[in-house]
Coordinates of C-alpha atoms in Angstrom, one line a residue:
X11 CA -74.0 -10.5 -120.8
X12 CA -77.4 -9.3 -119.7
X13 CA -77.1 -5.8 -121.0
X14 CA -75.7 -6.8 -124.4
X15 CA -79.0 -7.2 -126.2
X16 CA -80.1 -3.6 -125.4
X17 CA -76.7 -2.3 -126.4
X18 CA -76.9 -4.1 -129.7
X19 CA -80.2 -2.4 -130.4
X20 CA -78.9 1.0 -129.5
X21 CA -76.1 0.5 -132.0
X22 CA -78.5 0.0 -134.8
X23 CA -77.7 -3.6 -135.6
X24 CA -74.0 -3.1 -135.9
X25 CA -73.7 -6.3 -133.8
X26 CA -74.5 -8.6 -136.7
X27 CA -72.1 -11.5 -136.5
X28 CA -69.3 -11.9 -139.1
X29 CA -68.4 -15.5 -138.5
X30 CA -68.0 -18.4 -136.2
X31 CA -65.2 -20.0 -134.1
X32 CA -63.7 -23.1 -135.8
X33 CA -60.5 -23.5 -133.8
X34 CA -59.3 -22.5 -130.3
X35 CA -55.6 -22.9 -129.2
X36 CA -54.5 -21.2 -126.0
X37 CA -54.9 -17.5 -126.5
X38 CA -55.6 -17.8 -130.2
X39 CA -58.7 -18.6 -132.2
X40 CA -59.6 -19.0 -135.9
X41 CA -62.9 -17.6 -137.3
X42 CA -64.5 -18.9 -140.4
X43 CA -66.0 -15.6 -141.8
X44 CA -69.5 -15.5 -143.3
X45 CA -69.9 -15.5 -147.1
X46 CA -67.6 -13.3 -149.0
X47 CA -70.4 -11.7 -150.9
X48 CA -72.2 -10.8 -147.7
X49 CA -69.1 -9.2 -146.2
X50 CA -68.4 -7.3 -149.4
X51 CA -71.8 -5.8 -149.3
X52 CA -71.2 -4.3 -145.8
X53 CA -69.7 -0.9 -145.3
X54 CA -66.0 -0.7 -144.6
X55 CA -66.8 -0.2 -140.9
X56 CA -68.7 -3.4 -140.8
X57 CA -65.9 -5.6 -142.1
X58 CA -63.0 -6.9 -140.0
X59 CA -59.5 -5.5 -140.6
X60 CA -56.1 -6.1 -139.2
X61 CA -56.2 -4.8 -135.6
X62 CA -60.0 -4.7 -135.3
X63 CA -61.4 -5.6 -131.9
X64 CA -64.0 -8.3 -132.1
X65 CA -66.3 -9.7 -129.4
X66 CA -67.4 -13.3 -128.6
X67 CA -70.3 -14.0 -126.3
X68 CA -69.7 -16.7 -123.7
X69 CA -72.0 -17.9 -120.9
X70 CA -70.3 -15.6 -118.3
X71 CA -68.4 -12.9 -120.1
X72 CA -67.8 -11.2 -123.5
X73 CA -64.4 -12.2 -124.7
X74 CA -62.5 -9.5 -126.7
X75 CA -60.0 -10.5 -129.4
X76 CA -57.8 -8.7 -131.9
X77 CA -57.6 -9.6 -135.6
X78 CA -54.0 -10.6 -136.2
X79 CA -54.3 -12.1 -139.7
X80 CA -56.7 -12.4 -142.6
X81 CA -56.5 -15.0 -145.3
X82 CA -58.3 -16.8 -148.1
X83 CA -56.8 -20.4 -148.1
X84 CA -58.2 -21.3 -151.6
X85 CA -59.0 -18.2 -153.7
X86 CA -61.7 -18.6 -156.3
X87 CA -60.8 -18.7 -160.0
X88 CA -63.7 -16.5 -161.2
X89 CA -65.5 -13.5 -159.9
X90 CA -68.6 -14.4 -157.8
X91 CA -67.5 -18.0 -157.0
X92 CA -67.7 -18.9 -153.4
X93 CA -64.5 -19.0 -151.3
X94 CA -63.4 -19.4 -147.7
X95 CA -62.3 -16.4 -145.7
X96 CA -60.5 -16.9 -142.4
X97 CA -59.5 -14.5 -139.6
X98 CA -56.9 -15.3 -136.9
X99 CA -57.6 -13.8 -133.5
X100 CA -55.6 -13.1 -130.4
X101 CA -57.7 -13.1 -127.3
X102 CA -56.7 -10.2 -125.1
X103 CA -59.4 -9.6 -122.4
X104 CA -63.0 -9.8 -121.4
X105 CA -65.9 -7.7 -120.3
X106 CA -68.0 -8.6 -117.3
X107 CA -71.3 -7.1 -116.2
X108 CA -70.9 -4.4 -113.5
X109 CA -74.6 -4.3 -112.5
X110 CA -77.8 -2.9 -114.0
X111 CA -77.4 0.5 -115.6
X112 CA -73.6 0.4 -115.3
X113 CA -71.1 0.0 -118.1
X114 CA -69.3 -3.3 -118.3
X115 CA -65.9 -3.7 -116.6
X116 CA -62.9 -4.6 -118.7
X117 CA -60.2 -7.1 -117.4
X118 CA -57.1 -8.3 -119.1
X119 CA -56.7 -12.0 -119.7
X120 CA -59.5 -14.5 -120.4
X121 CA -61.2 -16.6 -117.7
X122 CA -63.7 -18.3 -119.9
X123 CA -62.7 -19.4 -123.4
X124 CA -65.2 -19.4 -126.3
X125 CA -66.3 -22.7 -127.7
X126 CA -66.5 -24.1 -131.2
X127 CA -69.4 -22.6 -133.2
X128 CA -69.6 -19.4 -131.0
X129 CA -70.5 -16.4 -133.1
X130 CA -68.1 -13.5 -133.5
X131 CA -69.1 -9.8 -134.0
X132 CA -67.5 -6.4 -134.1
X133 CA -67.1 -4.8 -130.7
X134 CA -69.8 -2.3 -129.9
X135 CA -69.1 1.4 -129.2
X136 CA -70.0 0.9 -125.5
X137 CA -67.6 -2.0 -125.3
X138 CA -64.9 0.0 -126.9
X139 CA -65.4 2.9 -124.5
X140 CA -65.4 0.5 -121.5
X141 CA -62.2 -1.1 -122.8
X142 CA -60.1 1.9 -123.8
X143 CA -61.4 4.7 -121.5
X144 CA -61.7 2.9 -118.2
X145 CA -61.4 5.0 -115.0
X146 CA -61.4 8.6 -116.1
X147 CA -59.6 9.7 -112.9
X148 CA -56.5 7.6 -113.6
X149 CA -56.1 8.2 -117.4
X150 CA -55.2 11.0 -119.8
X151 CA -56.2 11.3 -123.4
X152 CA -53.4 11.3 -126.1
X153 CA -55.4 10.6 -129.3
X154 CA -58.1 8.4 -130.7
X155 CA -58.2 4.7 -131.7
X156 CA -58.0 3.7 -135.3
X157 CA -61.1 1.4 -135.2
X158 CA -63.4 4.3 -134.2
X159 CA -62.0 7.8 -134.2
X160 CA -64.7 8.9 -131.8
X161 CA -63.2 6.7 -129.1
X162 CA -60.4 8.4 -127.2
X163 CA -57.0 6.7 -126.8
X164 CA -56.4 6.9 -123.1
X165 CA -53.1 6.3 -121.2
X166 CA -53.0 4.9 -117.6
X167 CA -50.7 7.4 -116.0
X168 CA -49.6 5.3 -113.0
X169 CA -48.8 2.2 -115.1
X170 CA -47.2 4.3 -117.8
X171 CA -44.8 6.1 -115.4
X172 CA -44.5 3.4 -112.7
X173 CA -43.2 0.8 -115.1
X174 CA -41.3 3.1 -117.5
X175 CA -42.2 3.7 -121.2
X176 CA -40.5 4.1 -124.5
X177 CA -41.2 6.2 -127.6
X178 CA -39.6 4.7 -130.7
X179 CA -39.7 5.8 -134.3
X180 CA -37.6 6.7 -137.4
X181 CA -36.3 10.3 -137.7
X182 CA -39.1 12.6 -138.9
X183 CA -42.0 10.4 -137.7
X184 CA -42.9 12.8 -134.8
X185 CA -41.1 11.4 -131.7
X186 CA -40.6 14.9 -130.3
X187 CA -44.2 15.9 -130.9
X188 CA -45.4 12.6 -129.3
X189 CA -43.2 13.1 -126.3
X190 CA -44.5 16.7 -125.9
X191 CA -48.1 15.6 -126.3
X192 CA -47.9 12.8 -123.7
X193 CA -46.1 15.0 -121.2
X194 CA -48.5 17.9 -121.7
X195 CA -51.5 15.6 -121.2
X196 CA -50.0 14.3 -118.0
X197 CA -49.0 17.7 -116.6
X198 CA -52.4 19.3 -117.5
X199 CA -54.0 16.7 -115.1
X200 CA -51.1 16.6 -112.6
X201 CA -49.9 20.2 -112.2
X202 CA -47.5 19.3 -109.4
X203 CA -45.6 16.7 -111.3
X204 CA -41.8 16.4 -111.2
X205 CA -40.4 15.7 -114.7
X206 CA -36.7 16.1 -115.8
X207 CA -36.3 16.2 -119.6
X208 CA -32.8 15.8 -121.2
X209 CA -32.9 17.9 -124.3
X210 CA -29.9 17.3 -126.6
X211 CA -31.2 19.5 -129.4
X212 CA -32.7 22.4 -127.5
X213 CA -36.2 21.8 -129.0
X214 CA -38.6 21.4 -126.1
X215 CA -38.5 24.9 -124.5
X216 CA -41.2 26.1 -126.9
X217 CA -43.4 23.1 -126.2
X218 CA -43.6 23.8 -122.4
X219 CA -43.1 27.6 -122.3
X220 CA -45.6 28.0 -119.5
X221 CA -44.7 24.9 -117.5
X222 CA -40.9 24.5 -117.8
X223 CA -37.8 25.7 -116.0
X224 CA -35.2 25.7 -118.8
X225 CA -31.6 25.1 -117.7
X226 CA -28.9 25.6 -120.3
X227 CA -25.1 25.9 -119.9
X228 CA -25.5 29.7 -119.5
X229 CA -27.6 29.4 -116.4
X230 CA -26.7 25.9 -115.2
X231 CA -25.2 25.4 -111.8
X232 CA -23.8 21.8 -111.5
X233 CA -20.9 22.1 -109.0
X234 CA -18.0 19.7 -109.7
X235 CA -18.1 18.5 -106.1
X236 CA -21.4 16.8 -106.8
X237 CA -19.7 14.4 -109.2
X238 CA -18.7 10.9 -108.1
X239 CA -15.0 9.9 -108.5
X240 CA -15.6 8.1 -111.8
X241 CA -17.3 11.3 -113.1
X242 CA -14.7 13.8 -111.9
X243 CA -12.0 11.4 -113.1
X244 CA -13.6 11.5 -116.6
X245 CA -13.5 15.3 -116.5
X246 CA -10.1 15.9 -115.0
X247 CA -8.1 12.9 -116.3
X248 CA -10.1 11.5 -119.2
X249 CA -8.0 8.5 -120.2
X250 CA -8.7 5.6 -117.9
X251 CA -5.2 4.2 -118.5
X252 CA -3.5 7.1 -116.6
X253 CA -3.3 5.1 -113.4
X254 CA -0.9 7.4 -111.7
X255 CA -3.0 10.5 -112.1
X256 CA -6.1 8.6 -111.0
X257 CA -4.4 7.4 -107.8
X258 CA -3.2 10.9 -107.0
X259 CA -6.7 12.3 -107.5
X260 CA -8.2 9.5 -105.4
X261 CA -5.9 10.4 -102.6
X262 CA -6.3 14.1 -102.5
X263 CA -10.0 14.6 -103.0
X264 CA -11.1 13.2 -99.5
X265 CA -8.4 15.4 -97.9
X266 CA -9.7 18.4 -99.8
X267 CA -13.2 17.7 -98.6
X268 CA -12.0 17.4 -95.0
X269 CA -10.1 20.6 -95.3
X270 CA -13.1 22.5 -96.5
X271 CA -15.2 21.2 -93.6
X272 CA -12.5 22.0 -91.2
X273 CA -12.2 25.6 -92.5
X274 CA -15.8 26.1 -91.5
X275 CA -15.3 24.8 -88.0
X276 CA -13.5 26.4 -85.1
X277 CA -10.2 24.6 -85.7
X278 CA -8.1 27.0 -87.8
X279 CA -4.8 25.8 -86.1
X280 CA -5.5 22.2 -87.2
X281 CA -6.1 23.5 -90.7
X282 CA -2.8 25.4 -90.8
X283 CA -0.8 22.4 -89.6
X284 CA -2.3 20.5 -92.5
X285 CA -4.1 17.8 -90.5
X286 CA -7.6 16.9 -91.3
X287 CA -9.9 14.0 -90.8
X288 CA -10.1 12.7 -94.3
X289 CA -11.5 9.3 -93.2
X290 CA -14.9 11.0 -92.7
X291 CA -15.3 11.4 -96.4
X292 CA -15.0 9.1 -99.4
X293 CA -14.2 10.2 -103.0
X294 CA -17.9 9.9 -103.7
X295 CA -19.4 11.8 -100.8
X296 CA -21.3 14.8 -102.2
X297 CA -19.8 17.6 -100.1
X298 CA -18.0 20.7 -101.2
X299 CA -14.2 21.1 -101.7
X300 CA -12.0 23.7 -103.3
X301 CA -10.0 23.3 -106.5
X302 CA -7.4 25.5 -104.8
X303 CA -7.0 22.8 -102.1
X304 CA -6.6 20.1 -104.7
X305 CA -3.8 22.1 -106.4
X306 CA -2.2 22.9 -103.0
X307 CA -2.2 19.2 -102.0
X308 CA -0.6 18.2 -105.3
X309 CA 2.1 20.9 -104.8
X310 CA 2.8 19.6 -101.3
X311 CA 3.4 16.1 -102.7
X312 CA 5.5 17.5 -105.6
X313 CA 7.8 19.2 -103.0
X314 CA 8.4 15.9 -101.3
X315 CA 9.5 14.0 -104.5
X316 CA 13.1 13.8 -105.6
X317 CA 12.9 11.3 -108.4
X318 CA 12.1 13.2 -111.6
X319 CA 10.3 10.2 -113.1
X320 CA 7.7 10.5 -110.4
X321 CA 7.0 14.2 -111.0
X322 CA 5.3 13.8 -114.4
X323 CA 1.9 12.5 -113.2
X324 CA 1.6 15.3 -110.7
X325 CA 2.5 18.0 -113.2
X326 CA 0.2 16.6 -115.8
X327 CA -2.7 16.4 -113.4
X328 CA -2.1 19.9 -112.0
X329 CA -2.0 21.3 -115.5
X330 CA -5.2 19.5 -116.5
X331 CA -7.0 20.8 -113.4
X332 CA -5.9 24.3 -114.0
X333 CA -6.9 24.2 -117.7
X334 CA -10.3 22.7 -117.1
X335 CA -11.2 24.9 -114.2
X336 CA -10.3 28.1 -116.1
X337 CA -12.0 27.0 -119.4
X338 CA -15.1 29.2 -120.0
X339 CA -17.0 26.2 -121.5
X340 CA -16.9 24.5 -118.1
X341 CA -18.1 27.5 -116.2
X342 CA -21.4 25.8 -115.2
X343 CA -19.2 23.3 -113.3
X344 CA -16.1 25.2 -112.2
X345 CA -17.1 28.9 -112.7
X346 CA -18.5 29.8 -109.3
X347 CA -16.6 32.6 -107.6
X348 CA -16.8 30.8 -104.3
X349 CA -17.4 27.3 -103.2
X350 CA -20.6 27.0 -101.1
X351 CA -22.8 24.1 -100.0
X352 CA -25.7 24.7 -102.4
X353 CA -26.8 21.1 -102.8
X354 CA -30.3 21.8 -101.6
X355 CA -30.7 24.6 -104.1
X356 CA -29.4 22.5 -107.0
X357 CA -31.8 19.6 -106.1
X358 CA -34.7 22.0 -105.6
X359 CA -34.2 23.6 -109.0
X360 CA -33.7 20.4 -111.0
X361 CA -36.4 18.4 -109.3
X362 CA -38.9 21.3 -108.9
X363 CA -39.2 21.3 -105.1
X364 CA -41.4 23.2 -104.6
X365 CA -43.0 23.1 -108.1
X366 CA -43.9 26.8 -108.3
X367 CA -46.2 26.2 -111.3
X368 CA -43.3 24.7 -113.3
X369 CA -43.4 21.0 -113.0
X370 CA -41.0 20.3 -115.9
X371 CA -37.2 20.9 -115.9
X372 CA -35.7 21.0 -119.4
X373 CA -31.9 20.5 -119.4
X374 CA -30.6 21.8 -122.7
X375 CA -27.4 19.9 -123.5
X376 CA -26.4 21.8 -126.6
X377 CA -23.4 24.0 -125.7
X378 CA -22.0 21.6 -123.1
X379 CA -18.5 20.4 -124.3
X380 CA -18.8 17.1 -126.0
X381 CA -16.1 15.6 -123.8
X382 CA -18.4 15.9 -120.7
X383 CA -21.9 15.6 -122.1
X384 CA -22.1 12.0 -120.9
X385 CA -20.7 13.0 -117.5
X386 CA -23.4 15.7 -117.1
X387 CA -26.1 13.2 -118.1
X388 CA -24.6 10.6 -115.7
X389 CA -24.8 13.1 -112.8
X390 CA -28.4 14.0 -113.6
X391 CA -29.5 10.4 -114.0
X392 CA -27.7 9.3 -110.8
X393 CA -29.1 12.2 -108.8
X394 CA -32.6 11.4 -110.1
X395 CA -32.4 7.9 -108.6
X396 CA -30.6 9.0 -105.4
X397 CA -33.2 11.8 -104.9
X398 CA -36.1 9.4 -105.2
X399 CA -34.3 6.9 -102.9
X400 CA -33.5 9.4 -100.1
X401 CA -36.8 11.1 -100.3
X402 CA -38.4 7.7 -99.7
X403 CA -40.7 8.0 -102.7
X404 CA -42.4 11.1 -101.4
X405 CA -41.5 13.0 -104.6
X406 CA -41.9 10.7 -107.6
X407 CA -39.7 11.9 -110.5
X408 CA -39.9 11.0 -114.2
X409 CA -36.7 11.2 -116.2
X410 CA -37.2 11.7 -120.0
X411 CA -34.0 10.6 -121.9
X412 CA -34.2 11.9 -125.5
X413 CA -31.7 10.4 -128.0
X414 CA -31.2 7.6 -125.4
X415 CA -29.0 5.5 -127.8
X416 CA -26.3 8.0 -127.2
X417 CA -26.1 7.3 -123.4
X418 CA -27.0 3.6 -123.2
X419 CA -25.7 2.0 -126.4
X420 CA -25.9 -1.7 -127.0
X421 CA -22.2 -1.7 -127.9
X422 CA -20.4 -2.2 -124.5
X423 CA -17.3 -0.3 -125.9
X424 CA -19.3 2.9 -126.5
X425 CA -20.8 5.4 -124.1
X426 CA -19.8 6.3 -120.6
X427 CA -20.1 3.3 -118.2
X428 CA -21.3 5.3 -115.1
X429 CA -24.0 6.9 -117.2
X430 CA -25.2 3.6 -118.5
X431 CA -25.2 2.2 -114.9
X432 CA -27.2 5.2 -113.7
X433 CA -29.9 4.8 -116.3
X434 CA -30.0 1.1 -115.9
X435 CA -30.5 1.5 -112.1
X436 CA -33.5 3.6 -112.7
X437 CA -34.9 1.1 -115.2
X438 CA -34.3 -1.9 -112.9
X439 CA -35.0 -0.5 -109.4
X440 CA -36.5 3.0 -109.9
X441 CA -40.1 1.7 -109.6
X442 CA -39.6 0.8 -106.0
X443 CA -38.6 4.4 -105.0
X444 CA -40.7 6.5 -107.4
X445 CA -38.1 7.1 -110.2
X446 CA -39.5 6.4 -113.6
X447 CA -37.8 6.5 -117.0
X448 CA -38.9 7.5 -120.5
X449 CA -36.7 6.3 -123.4
X450 CA -36.9 8.2 -126.7
X451 CA -34.9 7.0 -129.6
X452 CA -34.8 6.6 -133.3
X453 CA -32.6 3.5 -133.2
X454 CA -34.0 0.9 -130.8
X455 CA -31.6 -1.7 -132.3
X456 CA -28.7 0.4 -131.0
X457 CA -29.9 0.8 -127.4
X458 CA -29.0 -1.5 -124.6
X459 CA -31.7 -4.3 -124.8
X460 CA -31.7 -4.7 -121.0
X461 CA -32.8 -1.2 -120.5
X462 CA -35.4 -1.2 -123.3
X463 CA -36.9 -4.4 -122.0
X464 CA -37.7 -2.7 -118.7
X465 CA -40.0 -0.3 -120.5
X466 CA -43.4 -1.9 -120.1
X467 CA -45.3 0.5 -122.3
X468 CA -44.1 1.3 -125.9
X469 CA -45.3 3.8 -128.5
X470 CA -44.0 2.6 -131.8
X471 CA -44.1 5.1 -134.6
X472 CA -43.3 4.4 -138.2
X473 CA -40.2 2.2 -138.7
X474 CA -38.7 0.8 -141.8
X475 CA -35.5 -0.8 -140.5
X476 CA -35.7 -4.6 -140.1
X477 CA -33.6 -4.7 -136.9
X478 CA -35.6 -2.0 -135.2
X479 CA -38.8 -3.8 -136.1
X480 CA -37.4 -7.0 -134.6
X481 CA -36.6 -5.2 -131.3
X482 CA -40.1 -3.9 -131.0
X483 CA -41.6 -7.3 -132.0
X484 CA -39.7 -8.9 -129.2
X485 CA -41.3 -6.6 -126.7
X486 CA -44.9 -7.1 -127.7
X487 CA -47.1 -10.0 -126.7
X488 CA -48.1 -12.5 -129.3
X489 CA -51.7 -11.3 -129.2
X490 CA -50.7 -7.9 -130.5
X491 CA -47.9 -9.0 -132.8
X492 CA -50.1 -8.7 -135.9
X493 CA -50.4 -5.0 -135.4
X494 CA -46.6 -4.6 -135.9
X495 CA -47.1 -5.4 -139.6
X496 CA -48.4 -1.8 -139.8
X497 CA -45.1 -0.3 -138.6
X498 CA -43.5 0.5 -142.0
X499 CA -46.8 2.1 -143.3
X500 CA -48.0 4.1 -140.3
X501 CA -48.9 7.7 -141.2
X502 CA -47.9 10.9 -139.4
X503 CA -49.0 11.1 -135.8
X504 CA -49.9 7.4 -135.8
X505 CA -48.4 4.7 -133.6
X506 CA -48.9 1.2 -132.3
X507 CA -49.2 1.4 -128.6
X508 CA -49.0 -1.6 -126.2
X509 CA -48.0 -2.5 -122.7
X510 CA -49.3 -1.8 -119.2
X511 CA -50.0 1.8 -119.9
X512 CA -52.6 0.9 -122.5
X513 CA -55.7 -1.2 -122.0
X514 CA -54.9 -3.3 -125.1
X515 CA -52.4 -3.2 -128.0
X516 CA -54.0 -0.7 -130.3
X517 CA -53.2 1.5 -133.3
X518 CA -53.8 5.1 -132.4
X519 CA -53.7 8.5 -134.0
X520 CA -52.3 11.2 -131.7
X521 CA -54.0 14.5 -131.2
X522 CA -52.5 17.5 -132.9
X523 CA -50.6 19.9 -130.8
X524 CA -51.4 23.6 -131.1
X525 CA -48.7 25.6 -132.9
X526 CA -47.5 27.3 -129.7
X527 CA -46.8 23.9 -128.1
X528 CA -44.8 22.3 -131.0
X529 CA -41.2 21.4 -130.4
X530 CA -38.6 23.1 -132.6
X531 CA -37.9 19.9 -134.5
X532 CA -39.3 20.6 -138.0
X533 CA -37.1 19.9 -140.9
X534 CA -35.6 22.6 -143.1
X535 CA -37.7 23.7 -146.1
X536 CA -35.1 23.4 -148.8
X537 CA -37.2 24.3 -151.8
X538 CA -38.4 27.5 -150.1
X539 CA -35.0 28.6 -148.7
X540 CA -33.3 27.9 -152.1
X541 CA -35.5 30.4 -153.9
X542 CA -33.5 33.4 -152.7
X543 CA -29.8 34.2 -152.5
X544 CA -28.2 35.4 -149.3
X545 CA -25.1 37.4 -150.2
X546 CA -25.0 39.9 -147.3
X547 CA -21.6 39.9 -145.6
X548 CA -23.3 41.1 -142.4
X549 CA -25.3 37.9 -142.3
X550 CA -22.0 35.9 -142.3
X551 CA -20.6 38.2 -139.6
X552 CA -23.5 37.3 -137.4
X553 CA -23.0 33.6 -138.0
X554 CA -19.3 33.9 -137.2
X555 CA -20.1 35.8 -134.0
X556 CA -22.6 33.2 -132.8
X557 CA -20.2 30.4 -133.8
X558 CA -17.3 31.8 -131.8
X559 CA -19.5 32.8 -128.8
X560 CA -20.5 29.2 -128.4
X561 CA -17.0 28.3 -127.3
X562 CA -17.1 30.7 -124.4
X563 CA -20.7 30.6 -123.1
X564 CA -20.9 31.7 -119.5
X565 CA -17.8 33.8 -119.0
X566 CA -18.4 35.9 -122.1
X567 CA -22.0 36.6 -121.3
X568 CA -21.6 39.9 -119.4
X569 CA -25.1 40.4 -117.9
X570 CA -25.3 36.7 -117.1
X571 CA -21.9 36.6 -115.3
X572 CA -22.7 39.8 -113.4
X573 CA -26.0 38.3 -112.2
X574 CA -24.1 35.2 -110.9
X575 CA -21.5 37.5 -109.2
X576 CA -24.3 39.5 -107.6
X577 CA -25.8 36.3 -106.2
X578 CA -22.4 35.3 -104.8
X579 CA -21.7 38.7 -103.3
X580 CA -25.1 38.6 -101.6
X581 CA -23.7 35.7 -99.6
X582 CA -20.4 37.2 -98.5
X583 CA -21.0 40.9 -98.1
X584 CA -19.5 40.7 -94.6
X585 CA -16.5 38.5 -95.6
X586 CA -13.0 39.7 -96.4
X587 CA -12.0 38.6 -100.0
X588 CA -9.3 36.4 -98.6
X589 CA -11.8 34.6 -96.4
X590 CA -14.6 34.3 -99.0
X591 CA -14.0 30.6 -99.6
X592 CA -14.0 29.8 -95.9
X593 CA -17.2 31.6 -94.8
X594 CA -19.4 30.1 -97.5
X595 CA -23.2 29.6 -97.4
X596 CA -26.0 28.8 -99.9
X597 CA -27.7 31.2 -102.1
X598 CA -30.6 33.2 -100.5
X599 CA -34.1 32.3 -101.6
X600 CA -36.4 34.4 -103.7
X601 CA -37.8 37.3 -101.7
X602 CA -34.9 37.4 -99.2
X603 CA -33.5 40.9 -99.1
X604 CA -31.2 40.7 -96.1
X605 CA -27.8 39.0 -96.0
X606 CA -27.9 35.6 -94.4
X607 CA -25.5 34.8 -91.5
X608 CA -22.4 32.7 -92.2
X609 CA -23.3 29.0 -92.8
X610 CA -22.8 26.5 -90.0
X611 CA -21.9 22.9 -90.5
X612 CA -25.4 21.8 -89.5
X613 CA -27.5 20.0 -92.0
X614 CA -29.3 22.1 -94.6
X615 CA -32.7 23.2 -93.3
X616 CA -35.9 22.7 -95.4
X617 CA -36.6 25.5 -97.8
X618 CA -39.9 27.0 -98.8
X619 CA -38.7 28.0 -102.3
X620 CA -35.7 27.4 -104.5
X621 CA -33.0 30.1 -104.9
X622 CA -33.3 32.8 -107.4
X623 CA -32.1 31.8 -110.9
X624 CA -29.5 33.7 -112.9
X625 CA -31.2 36.3 -115.0
X626 CA -30.3 37.5 -118.4
X627 CA -30.5 41.1 -117.1
X628 CA -29.3 42.7 -113.9
X629 CA -32.2 45.0 -113.0
X630 CA -31.9 48.1 -110.9
X631 CA -32.7 47.5 -107.2
X632 CA -35.5 49.9 -107.0
X633 CA -38.8 49.2 -108.9
X634 CA -39.2 51.5 -111.8
X635 CA -35.6 52.7 -112.1
X636 CA -33.5 52.1 -115.2
X637 CA -31.6 48.9 -115.5
X638 CA -27.9 49.3 -114.7
X639 CA -25.4 49.0 -117.5
X640 CA -22.9 46.2 -117.4
X641 CA -20.0 48.7 -116.8
X642 CA -21.8 50.3 -113.9
X643 CA -22.7 47.0 -112.3
X644 CA -19.2 45.7 -112.7
X645 CA -17.8 48.8 -111.1
X646 CA -20.2 48.5 -108.2
X647 CA -19.3 44.8 -107.7
X648 CA -15.6 45.6 -107.9
X649 CA -15.9 48.2 -105.2
X650 CA -17.8 45.8 -102.9
X651 CA -15.2 43.1 -103.5
X652 CA -12.3 45.3 -102.4
X653 CA -14.2 47.1 -99.6
X654 CA -12.5 46.3 -96.2
X655 CA -14.6 44.6 -93.5
X656 CA -16.1 46.7 -90.8

C-alpha cells in the first residue's frame, strides 16, 4: 500500500518483519519466524503471541492474519543453539487504500493471497485502528483490545442487534456486568432504543436506574386474556393429560370473549338470551373476557349434565379457576377490579412507546409463582415478536433473555414448549421484522443449540467446562479458533469476542462500570460476614415477615393496591357497581384529569403517552397537601364504589 511506508516511519520502526511465509493453504498460512535470539531480544510487544494480529504486504492490499498457534518443531538441546520457530496464521481480512491522506479501509475476507517468501510483520497502530474502530457513527465502545490497550474494542450495533448475540461464561465471570456494559453503551448513543430485559434475579434495576422502567409482580399488569390458549391452559389446567378440562376451556373461552364484546354493544337482549357470535373469536385472539363469564358458562353446562361421571371435569376446572383467580400471587394477571381493554397501555409500557427517557424495560421475575414463570416469559417473548411484526419493523425491539437455559433447554422434555417456540421464532425470523435477541447463560451446553446457533455475535467469558467450550468452538470460524484456547484462563472483565458484531475475532478487556451502574450480582463476602454474630430476635422477625409477605405480593400491599383501585375507579366513576364490568375502558394517560367517556368497540386510538403506572404511595390530590393514609383512602374509595349513579 502506498501509505504504508510513511506509517511505518511514524511507528518508530515497529514494522520490522518477524518472519516469512513458507506455506499457504486456503485461509491458513505458516510463517517461519526469524532467529530465536533476535526475537528474544525484542520487547514483549515486538514478539508474536497467540491472538496477535499480523500484516502481510501484497501487491494490492495488506492482508491481516491472526496467530492461531506457535511451535518449535525441533527444540535445541542446549541454550543458545539455533532452532526453528513456526507460527500458524489464520487470514481474516485485508486493508485497502482509501486515497491520499485517508486511513485504509478494512474488509473481511481475502481477495489477494500472500505468496511464498512474503515478509510478515506486526500490524501497525493505524492498521489496528482502521480494523477495530471503523465507522464511528455505527459503533459503540465496550472495552479495549488485548494486543494494544490504547485501541478501543468497538461493537457494530446494527450487526450485533440485527443478527442476535450471546453472552456466555461461567458463574462469577461477569456476565451481568458485561450485559449491563454493552446495553449502557448502546443506550448512551441511542437514547430512543426499545429494550426488554428479563431479569430472573432482580439485579439490573441498579444498573439502569436512570434509563429503566422496572416492572415487578407488585406493579405488573399482564391480563390473563392476553395469553394464548396454550398459555392459559398451563395456568388454569396445568397437566396436559387432563383432556376433558382442556376441551371445556377451549369451548367456553371464545364464547366468553363474544359475550364481553356483546356486553359493550347495543344488544343487551341478545346477551340475556345467551346467544353470542363466538365464531368471530378464536381461543388465541387477544381480546378481553371475564372470569365470571367463564364460571357462568361452566355452570350452565353443569346444569345440563345428568351423568355424574361427566361432572368431575367441570367441577375440577371451576375450582381451579376460582382458586387461581383469587390467589394473591397471581394478582398481576387476575387481580384487576374490572376487565378493560388495556392492550395498548400494556404494549406501550413494556415496549416503551413512547420512550419517555426510559428506553429499557426491566421485568423482574422474582416473586412470580414458579408454576407460571415460564408462561409469563412465553407471553413476553411472543408479544415481542408479534409487536415487531404488526408494527412492520417501525419499532425495532431487543429482547435480553438472562438465564436463557431455563427457558430454552436443550432437553426437549424440559421447559415450556410455547416459551421455547416464542424465543426460537425471534431467533429464526425476528431479523426480518426488527426483533432481536440477546442470550445470556452460564451453561451454553444446556441451551437449545438451534437457538444458540442463530446468535451471530458471541462474547465468551471464562469457561472451564469442556462441553461448554465445545459449544463455543462450534460457533467460531476456524480463523479465530485458536483464541478459544484462552477461555479457561481469561481474567475478570476479559472475553473472546467474535462474529458479525465485531470486526475480527479478538480478545478484549471490558471497560469498568462505575459503582452506581453495577448490577446487584456480587457474591456474598463470607469471611467478613462471619466475623460477627447476629443473635437479635428482631432480625429474625424481619426475615419471617419478608418471607411470608412474598407469598401475597400485590393484594397485601396496601398503598399499591389502593393506587390500582384508584386507577380503576377513575375509569368508572359514572358506572353503577353492577355495570362496572360492562362499561369498561382503558386507563387514562398521564396528565389526564377528567374521566373519559365509556369505551366504544372501535379500535384503540394512538396514544401520546403510556398510562400512569401504579405508585408505591397514594398522594393527596392537591399539590403540597399531606399524603392520605391507607385507611382514609380506602374509606374514600369505598364511598365512591357504593355511591348511586346520578
